[in-house]
mmCIF file of C-alpha atoms in Angstrom:
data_model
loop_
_atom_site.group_PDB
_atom_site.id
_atom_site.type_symbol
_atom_site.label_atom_id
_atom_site.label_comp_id
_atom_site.label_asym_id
_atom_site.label_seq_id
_atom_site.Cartn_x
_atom_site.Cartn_y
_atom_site.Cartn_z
ATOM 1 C CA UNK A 185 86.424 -9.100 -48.491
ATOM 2 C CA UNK A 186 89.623 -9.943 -50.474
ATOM 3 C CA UNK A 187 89.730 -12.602 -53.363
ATOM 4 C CA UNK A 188 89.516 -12.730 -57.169
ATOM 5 C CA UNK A 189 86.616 -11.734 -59.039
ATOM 6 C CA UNK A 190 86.364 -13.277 -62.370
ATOM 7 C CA UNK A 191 83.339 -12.301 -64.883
ATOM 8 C CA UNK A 192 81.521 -13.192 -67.117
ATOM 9 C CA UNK A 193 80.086 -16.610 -64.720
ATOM 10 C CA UNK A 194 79.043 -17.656 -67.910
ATOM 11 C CA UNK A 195 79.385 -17.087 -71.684
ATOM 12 C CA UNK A 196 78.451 -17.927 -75.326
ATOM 13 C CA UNK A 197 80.457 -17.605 -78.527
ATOM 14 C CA UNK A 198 80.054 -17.944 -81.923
ATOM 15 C CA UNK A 199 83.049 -19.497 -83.852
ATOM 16 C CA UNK A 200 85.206 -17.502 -85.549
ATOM 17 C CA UNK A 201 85.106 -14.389 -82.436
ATOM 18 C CA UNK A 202 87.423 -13.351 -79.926
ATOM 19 C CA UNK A 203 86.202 -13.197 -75.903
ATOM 20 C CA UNK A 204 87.713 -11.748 -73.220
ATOM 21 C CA UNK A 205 87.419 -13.213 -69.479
ATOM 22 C CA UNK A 206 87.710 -10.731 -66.785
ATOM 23 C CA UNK A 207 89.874 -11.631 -63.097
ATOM 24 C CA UNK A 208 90.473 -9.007 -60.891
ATOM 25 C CA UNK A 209 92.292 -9.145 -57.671
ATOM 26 C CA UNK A 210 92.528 -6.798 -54.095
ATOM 27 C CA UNK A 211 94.238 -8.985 -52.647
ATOM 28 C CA UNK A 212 97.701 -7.722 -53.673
ATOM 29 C CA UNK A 213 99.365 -10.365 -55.053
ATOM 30 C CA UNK A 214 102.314 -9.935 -57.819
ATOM 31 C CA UNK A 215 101.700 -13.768 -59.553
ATOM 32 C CA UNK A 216 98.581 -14.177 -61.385
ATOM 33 C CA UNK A 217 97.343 -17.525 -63.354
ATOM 34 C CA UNK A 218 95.239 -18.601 -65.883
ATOM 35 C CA UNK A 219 94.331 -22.557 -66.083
ATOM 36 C CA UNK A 220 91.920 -24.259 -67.939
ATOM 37 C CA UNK A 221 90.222 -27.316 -66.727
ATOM 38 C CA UNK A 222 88.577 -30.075 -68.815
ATOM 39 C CA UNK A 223 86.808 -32.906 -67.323
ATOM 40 C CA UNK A 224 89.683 -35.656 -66.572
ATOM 41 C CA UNK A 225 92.400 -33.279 -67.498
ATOM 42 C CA UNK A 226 92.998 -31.914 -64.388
ATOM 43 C CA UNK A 227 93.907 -27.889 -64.403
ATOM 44 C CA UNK A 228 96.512 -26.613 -67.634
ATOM 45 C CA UNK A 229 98.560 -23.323 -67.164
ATOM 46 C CA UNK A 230 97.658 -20.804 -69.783
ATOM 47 C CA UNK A 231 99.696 -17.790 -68.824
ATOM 48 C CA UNK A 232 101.018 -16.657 -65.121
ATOM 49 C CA UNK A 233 102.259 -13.215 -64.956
ATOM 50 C CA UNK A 234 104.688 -12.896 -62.321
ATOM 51 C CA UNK A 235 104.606 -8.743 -62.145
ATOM 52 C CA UNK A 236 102.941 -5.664 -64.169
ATOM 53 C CA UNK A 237 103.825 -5.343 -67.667
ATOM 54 C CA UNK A 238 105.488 -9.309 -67.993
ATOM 55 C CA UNK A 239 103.668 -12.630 -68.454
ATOM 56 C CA UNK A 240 105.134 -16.138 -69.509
ATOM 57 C CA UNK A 241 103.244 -18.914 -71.710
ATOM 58 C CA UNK A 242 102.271 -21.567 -70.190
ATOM 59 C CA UNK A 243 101.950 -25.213 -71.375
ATOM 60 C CA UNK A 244 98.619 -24.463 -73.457
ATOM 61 C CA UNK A 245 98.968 -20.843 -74.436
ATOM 62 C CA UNK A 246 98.171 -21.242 -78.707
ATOM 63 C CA UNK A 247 95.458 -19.124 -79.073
ATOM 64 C CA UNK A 248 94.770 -17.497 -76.053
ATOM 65 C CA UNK A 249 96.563 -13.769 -75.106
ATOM 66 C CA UNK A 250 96.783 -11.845 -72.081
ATOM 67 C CA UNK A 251 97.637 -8.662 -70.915
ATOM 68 C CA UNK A 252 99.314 -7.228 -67.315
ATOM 69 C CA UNK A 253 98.330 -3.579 -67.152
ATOM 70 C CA UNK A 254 97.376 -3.386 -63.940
ATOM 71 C CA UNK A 255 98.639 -5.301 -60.494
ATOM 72 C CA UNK A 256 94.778 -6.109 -60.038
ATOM 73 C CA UNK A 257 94.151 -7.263 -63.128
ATOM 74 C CA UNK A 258 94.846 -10.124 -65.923
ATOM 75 C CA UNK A 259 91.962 -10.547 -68.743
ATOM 76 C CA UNK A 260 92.495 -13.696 -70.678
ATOM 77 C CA UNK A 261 91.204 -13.224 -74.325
ATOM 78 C CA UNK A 262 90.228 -16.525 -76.450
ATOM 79 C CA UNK A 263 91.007 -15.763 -79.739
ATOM 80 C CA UNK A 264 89.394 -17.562 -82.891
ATOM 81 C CA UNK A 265 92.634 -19.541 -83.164
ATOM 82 C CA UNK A 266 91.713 -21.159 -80.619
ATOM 83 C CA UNK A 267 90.703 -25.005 -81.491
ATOM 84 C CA UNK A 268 88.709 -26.427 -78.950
ATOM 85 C CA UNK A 269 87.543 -23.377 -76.717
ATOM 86 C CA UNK A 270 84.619 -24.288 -74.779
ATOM 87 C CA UNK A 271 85.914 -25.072 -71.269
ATOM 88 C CA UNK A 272 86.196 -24.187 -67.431
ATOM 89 C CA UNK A 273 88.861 -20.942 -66.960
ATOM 90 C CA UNK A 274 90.002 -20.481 -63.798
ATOM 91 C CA UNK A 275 91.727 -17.492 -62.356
ATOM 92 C CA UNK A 276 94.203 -17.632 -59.824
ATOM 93 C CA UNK A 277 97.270 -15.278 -58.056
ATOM 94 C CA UNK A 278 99.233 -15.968 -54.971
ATOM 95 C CA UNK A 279 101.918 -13.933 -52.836
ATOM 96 C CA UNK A 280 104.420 -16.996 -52.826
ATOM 97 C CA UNK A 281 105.305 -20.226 -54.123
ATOM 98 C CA UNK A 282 102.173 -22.166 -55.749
ATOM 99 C CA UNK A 283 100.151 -21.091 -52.764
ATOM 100 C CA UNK A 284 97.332 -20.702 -55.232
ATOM 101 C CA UNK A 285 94.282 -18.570 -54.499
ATOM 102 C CA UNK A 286 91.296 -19.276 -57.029
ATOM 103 C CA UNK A 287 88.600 -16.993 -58.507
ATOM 104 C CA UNK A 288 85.118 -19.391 -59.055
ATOM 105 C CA UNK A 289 85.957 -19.696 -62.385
ATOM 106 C CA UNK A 290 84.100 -18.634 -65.924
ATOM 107 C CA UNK A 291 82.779 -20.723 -68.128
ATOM 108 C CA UNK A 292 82.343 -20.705 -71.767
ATOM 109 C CA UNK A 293 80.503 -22.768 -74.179
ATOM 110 C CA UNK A 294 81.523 -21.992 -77.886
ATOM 111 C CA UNK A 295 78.085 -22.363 -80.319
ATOM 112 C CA UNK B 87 109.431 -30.005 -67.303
ATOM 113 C CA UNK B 88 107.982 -30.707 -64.306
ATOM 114 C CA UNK B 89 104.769 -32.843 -64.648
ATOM 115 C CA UNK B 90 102.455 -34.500 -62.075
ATOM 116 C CA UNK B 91 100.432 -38.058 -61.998
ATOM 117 C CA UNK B 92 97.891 -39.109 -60.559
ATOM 118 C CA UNK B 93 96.536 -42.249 -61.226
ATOM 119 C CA UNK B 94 93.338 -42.991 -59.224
ATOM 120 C CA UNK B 95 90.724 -41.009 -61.489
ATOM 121 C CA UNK B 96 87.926 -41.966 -59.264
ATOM 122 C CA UNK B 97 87.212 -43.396 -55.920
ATOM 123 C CA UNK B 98 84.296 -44.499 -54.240
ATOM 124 C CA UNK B 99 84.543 -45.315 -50.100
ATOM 125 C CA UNK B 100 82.203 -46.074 -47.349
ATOM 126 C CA UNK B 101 82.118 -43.191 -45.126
ATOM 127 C CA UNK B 102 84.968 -43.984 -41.870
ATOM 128 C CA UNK B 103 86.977 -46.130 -44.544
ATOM 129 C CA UNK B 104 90.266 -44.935 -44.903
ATOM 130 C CA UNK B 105 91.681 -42.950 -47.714
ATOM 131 C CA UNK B 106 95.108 -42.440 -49.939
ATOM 132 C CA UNK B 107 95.553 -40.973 -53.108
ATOM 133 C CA UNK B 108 98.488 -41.387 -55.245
ATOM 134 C CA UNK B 109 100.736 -38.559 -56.399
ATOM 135 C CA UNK B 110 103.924 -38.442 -58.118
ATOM 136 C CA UNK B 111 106.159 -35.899 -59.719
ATOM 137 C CA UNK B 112 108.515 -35.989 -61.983
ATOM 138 C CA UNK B 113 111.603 -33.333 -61.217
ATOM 139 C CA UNK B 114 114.825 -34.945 -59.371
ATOM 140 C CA UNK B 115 115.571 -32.167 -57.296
ATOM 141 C CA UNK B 116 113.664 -29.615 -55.059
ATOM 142 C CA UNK B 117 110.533 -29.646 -55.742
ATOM 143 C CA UNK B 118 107.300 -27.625 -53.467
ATOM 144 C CA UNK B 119 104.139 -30.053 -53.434
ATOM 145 C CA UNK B 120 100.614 -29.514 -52.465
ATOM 146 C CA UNK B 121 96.990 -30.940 -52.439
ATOM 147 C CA UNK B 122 94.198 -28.768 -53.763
ATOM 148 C CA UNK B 123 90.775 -29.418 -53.037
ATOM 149 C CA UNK B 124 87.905 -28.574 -54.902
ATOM 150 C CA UNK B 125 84.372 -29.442 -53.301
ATOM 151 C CA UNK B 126 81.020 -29.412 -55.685
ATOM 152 C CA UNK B 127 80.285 -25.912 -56.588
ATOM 153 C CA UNK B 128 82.819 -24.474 -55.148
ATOM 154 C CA UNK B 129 86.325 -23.065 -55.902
ATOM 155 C CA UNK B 130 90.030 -24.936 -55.399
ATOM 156 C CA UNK B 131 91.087 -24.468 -52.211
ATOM 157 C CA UNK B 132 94.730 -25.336 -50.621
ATOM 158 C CA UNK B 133 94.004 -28.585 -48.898
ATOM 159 C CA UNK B 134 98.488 -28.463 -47.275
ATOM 160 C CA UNK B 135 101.655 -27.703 -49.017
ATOM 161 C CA UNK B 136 105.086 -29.196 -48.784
ATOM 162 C CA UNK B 137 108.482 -26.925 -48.971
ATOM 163 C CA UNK B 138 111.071 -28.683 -46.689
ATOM 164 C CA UNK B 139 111.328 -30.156 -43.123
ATOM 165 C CA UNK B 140 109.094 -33.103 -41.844
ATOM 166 C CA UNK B 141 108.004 -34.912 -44.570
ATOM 167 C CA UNK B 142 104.566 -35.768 -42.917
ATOM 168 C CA UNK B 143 102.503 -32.855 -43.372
ATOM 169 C CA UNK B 144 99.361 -31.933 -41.857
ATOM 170 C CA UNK B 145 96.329 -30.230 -43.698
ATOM 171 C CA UNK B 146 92.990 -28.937 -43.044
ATOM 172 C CA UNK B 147 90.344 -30.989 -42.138
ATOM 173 C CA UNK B 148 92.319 -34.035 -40.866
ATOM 174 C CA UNK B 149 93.879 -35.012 -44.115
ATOM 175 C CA UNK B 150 97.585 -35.461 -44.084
ATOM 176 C CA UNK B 151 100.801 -36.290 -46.519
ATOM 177 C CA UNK B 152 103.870 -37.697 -47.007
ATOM 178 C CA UNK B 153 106.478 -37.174 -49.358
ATOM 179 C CA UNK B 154 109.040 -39.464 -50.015
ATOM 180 C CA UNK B 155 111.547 -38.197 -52.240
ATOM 181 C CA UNK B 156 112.986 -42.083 -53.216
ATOM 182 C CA UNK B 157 109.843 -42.742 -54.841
ATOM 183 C CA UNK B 158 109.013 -38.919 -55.853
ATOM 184 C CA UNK B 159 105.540 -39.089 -53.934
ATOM 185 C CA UNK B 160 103.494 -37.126 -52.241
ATOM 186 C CA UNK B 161 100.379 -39.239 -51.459
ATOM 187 C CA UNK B 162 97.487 -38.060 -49.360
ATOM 188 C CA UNK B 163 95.987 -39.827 -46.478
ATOM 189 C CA UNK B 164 92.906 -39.768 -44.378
ATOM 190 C CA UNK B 165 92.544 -42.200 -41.682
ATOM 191 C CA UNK B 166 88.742 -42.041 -41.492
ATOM 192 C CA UNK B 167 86.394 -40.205 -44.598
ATOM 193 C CA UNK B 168 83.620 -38.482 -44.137
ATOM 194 C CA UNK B 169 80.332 -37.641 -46.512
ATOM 195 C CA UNK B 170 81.091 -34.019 -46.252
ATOM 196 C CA UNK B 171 84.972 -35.109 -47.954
ATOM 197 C CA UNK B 172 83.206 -36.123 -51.435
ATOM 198 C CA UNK B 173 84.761 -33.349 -54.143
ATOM 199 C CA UNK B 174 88.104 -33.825 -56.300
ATOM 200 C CA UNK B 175 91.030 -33.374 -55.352
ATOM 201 C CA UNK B 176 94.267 -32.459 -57.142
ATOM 202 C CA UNK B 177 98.248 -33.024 -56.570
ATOM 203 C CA UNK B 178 100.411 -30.212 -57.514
ATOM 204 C CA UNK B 179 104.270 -28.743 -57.841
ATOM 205 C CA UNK B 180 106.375 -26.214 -58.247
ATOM 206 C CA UNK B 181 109.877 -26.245 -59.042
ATOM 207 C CA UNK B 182 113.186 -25.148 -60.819
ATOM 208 C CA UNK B 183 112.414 -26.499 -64.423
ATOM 209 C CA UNK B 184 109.562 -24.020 -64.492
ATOM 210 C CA UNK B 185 110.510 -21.624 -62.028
ATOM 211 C CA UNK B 186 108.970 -21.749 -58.471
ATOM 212 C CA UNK B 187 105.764 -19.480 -60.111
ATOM 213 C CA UNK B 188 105.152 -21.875 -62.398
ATOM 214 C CA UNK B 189 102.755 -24.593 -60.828
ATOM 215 C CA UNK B 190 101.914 -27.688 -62.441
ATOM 216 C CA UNK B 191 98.541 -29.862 -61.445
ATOM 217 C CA UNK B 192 97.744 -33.384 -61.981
ATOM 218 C CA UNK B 193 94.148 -34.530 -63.796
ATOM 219 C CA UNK B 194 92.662 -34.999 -60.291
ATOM 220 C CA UNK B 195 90.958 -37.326 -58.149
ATOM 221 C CA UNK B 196 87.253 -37.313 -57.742
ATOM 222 C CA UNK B 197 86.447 -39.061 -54.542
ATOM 223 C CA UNK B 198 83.203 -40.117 -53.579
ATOM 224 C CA UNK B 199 82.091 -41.121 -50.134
ATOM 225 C CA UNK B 200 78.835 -42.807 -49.614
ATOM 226 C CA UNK B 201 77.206 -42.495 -46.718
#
């Protein structure tokens, strides 16, 4: 079946370490997203890459990077500039316009 | 930059009451709008999508919505909710401030329908 993978479900960090989230796509699309959502928040752009090899920031990208490799693939790393970075990260891509397809999401829980 | 509002955080309705949640946008000019839906335990889904043409659009699931571009809204409507319709839902655009791949959500909606 097509969709978007994303792994770990669930992870634990220390402060102070880095942590990479995993989303993988077959269902080839060029756009891929990452959001974060916090509970009354609603979802906040990260990064969207738009094709291999180029991403953009999006409205909450200080301390997070990414990297476009692959078409499949878009791992999201939390680096420990990253303030407040226990929260719900959702993967997403879509073939046009905001026509969003979502991963079920990873979360992580900082220690 | 395009931003979104929504400004009922939380509902609660009788099941068969009817339901509309607020939504507006910010950007003048063409804009692409959509409801998300995103149902306990399970992932966002596209709940319908606005790009031009009729500004009554139909989703899934009976829900509909109507943009009116006077009052930069795109509210959603259900004439009659159902149990099975408790989850959050969330407002969302696209448009030429951020490019049309960059798409903007709204802090949601969590609707609750007792039975």
């Amino acid at each position: 079946d097509g969709g978007i993978t994303q792994s770990p479900k669930y992870l634990f960090r220390k402060e102070g370490q880095n942590v990479t989230l995993s989303c993988e796509q077959n269902l080839n699309h060029d756009a891929m997203y990452w959001y974060r959502q916090d509970p009354g928040q609603g979802l906040r752009l990260i990064y969207y890459s738009q094709i291999v090899n180029d991403f953009q920031k999006g409205d909450i990208a200080e301390g997070y990077s990414v990297s476009r490799e692959k078409k499949e693939s878009f791992p999201l790393t939390v680096t420990s500039a990253q303030k407040n970075p226990t929260a719900f990260y959702l993967c997403a891509s879509t073939s046009g316009p905001g026509e969003l397809f979502f991963g079920e999401g990873s979360r992580l829980t900082v220690l | 930059a395009q931003s979104v509002s929504q400004h009922n955080h939380h509902v609660i309705l009788s099941e068969a009451a009817s339901l509309e949640l607020g939504c507006n946008y910010s950007y003048g000019g063409t804009v692409n709008l959509f409801w998300y839906v995103q149902y306990p335990g399970q992932h966002l889904q596209l709940l319908l999508k606005y790009f031009s043409g009729d500004p009554l659009v139909k989703g899934i699931k009976g829900f509909e919505a109507e943009f009116i571009k006077s009052k930069f809204s795109f509210n959603l409507r259900k004439p009659s909710v159902q149990w099975s319709d408790t989850a959050e839902y969330f407002c969302a655009v696209n448009a030429p401030p951020g490019g049309y791949q960059k798409v903007t959500f709204g802090t949601g909606t969590k609707l609750q329908v007792i039975p």
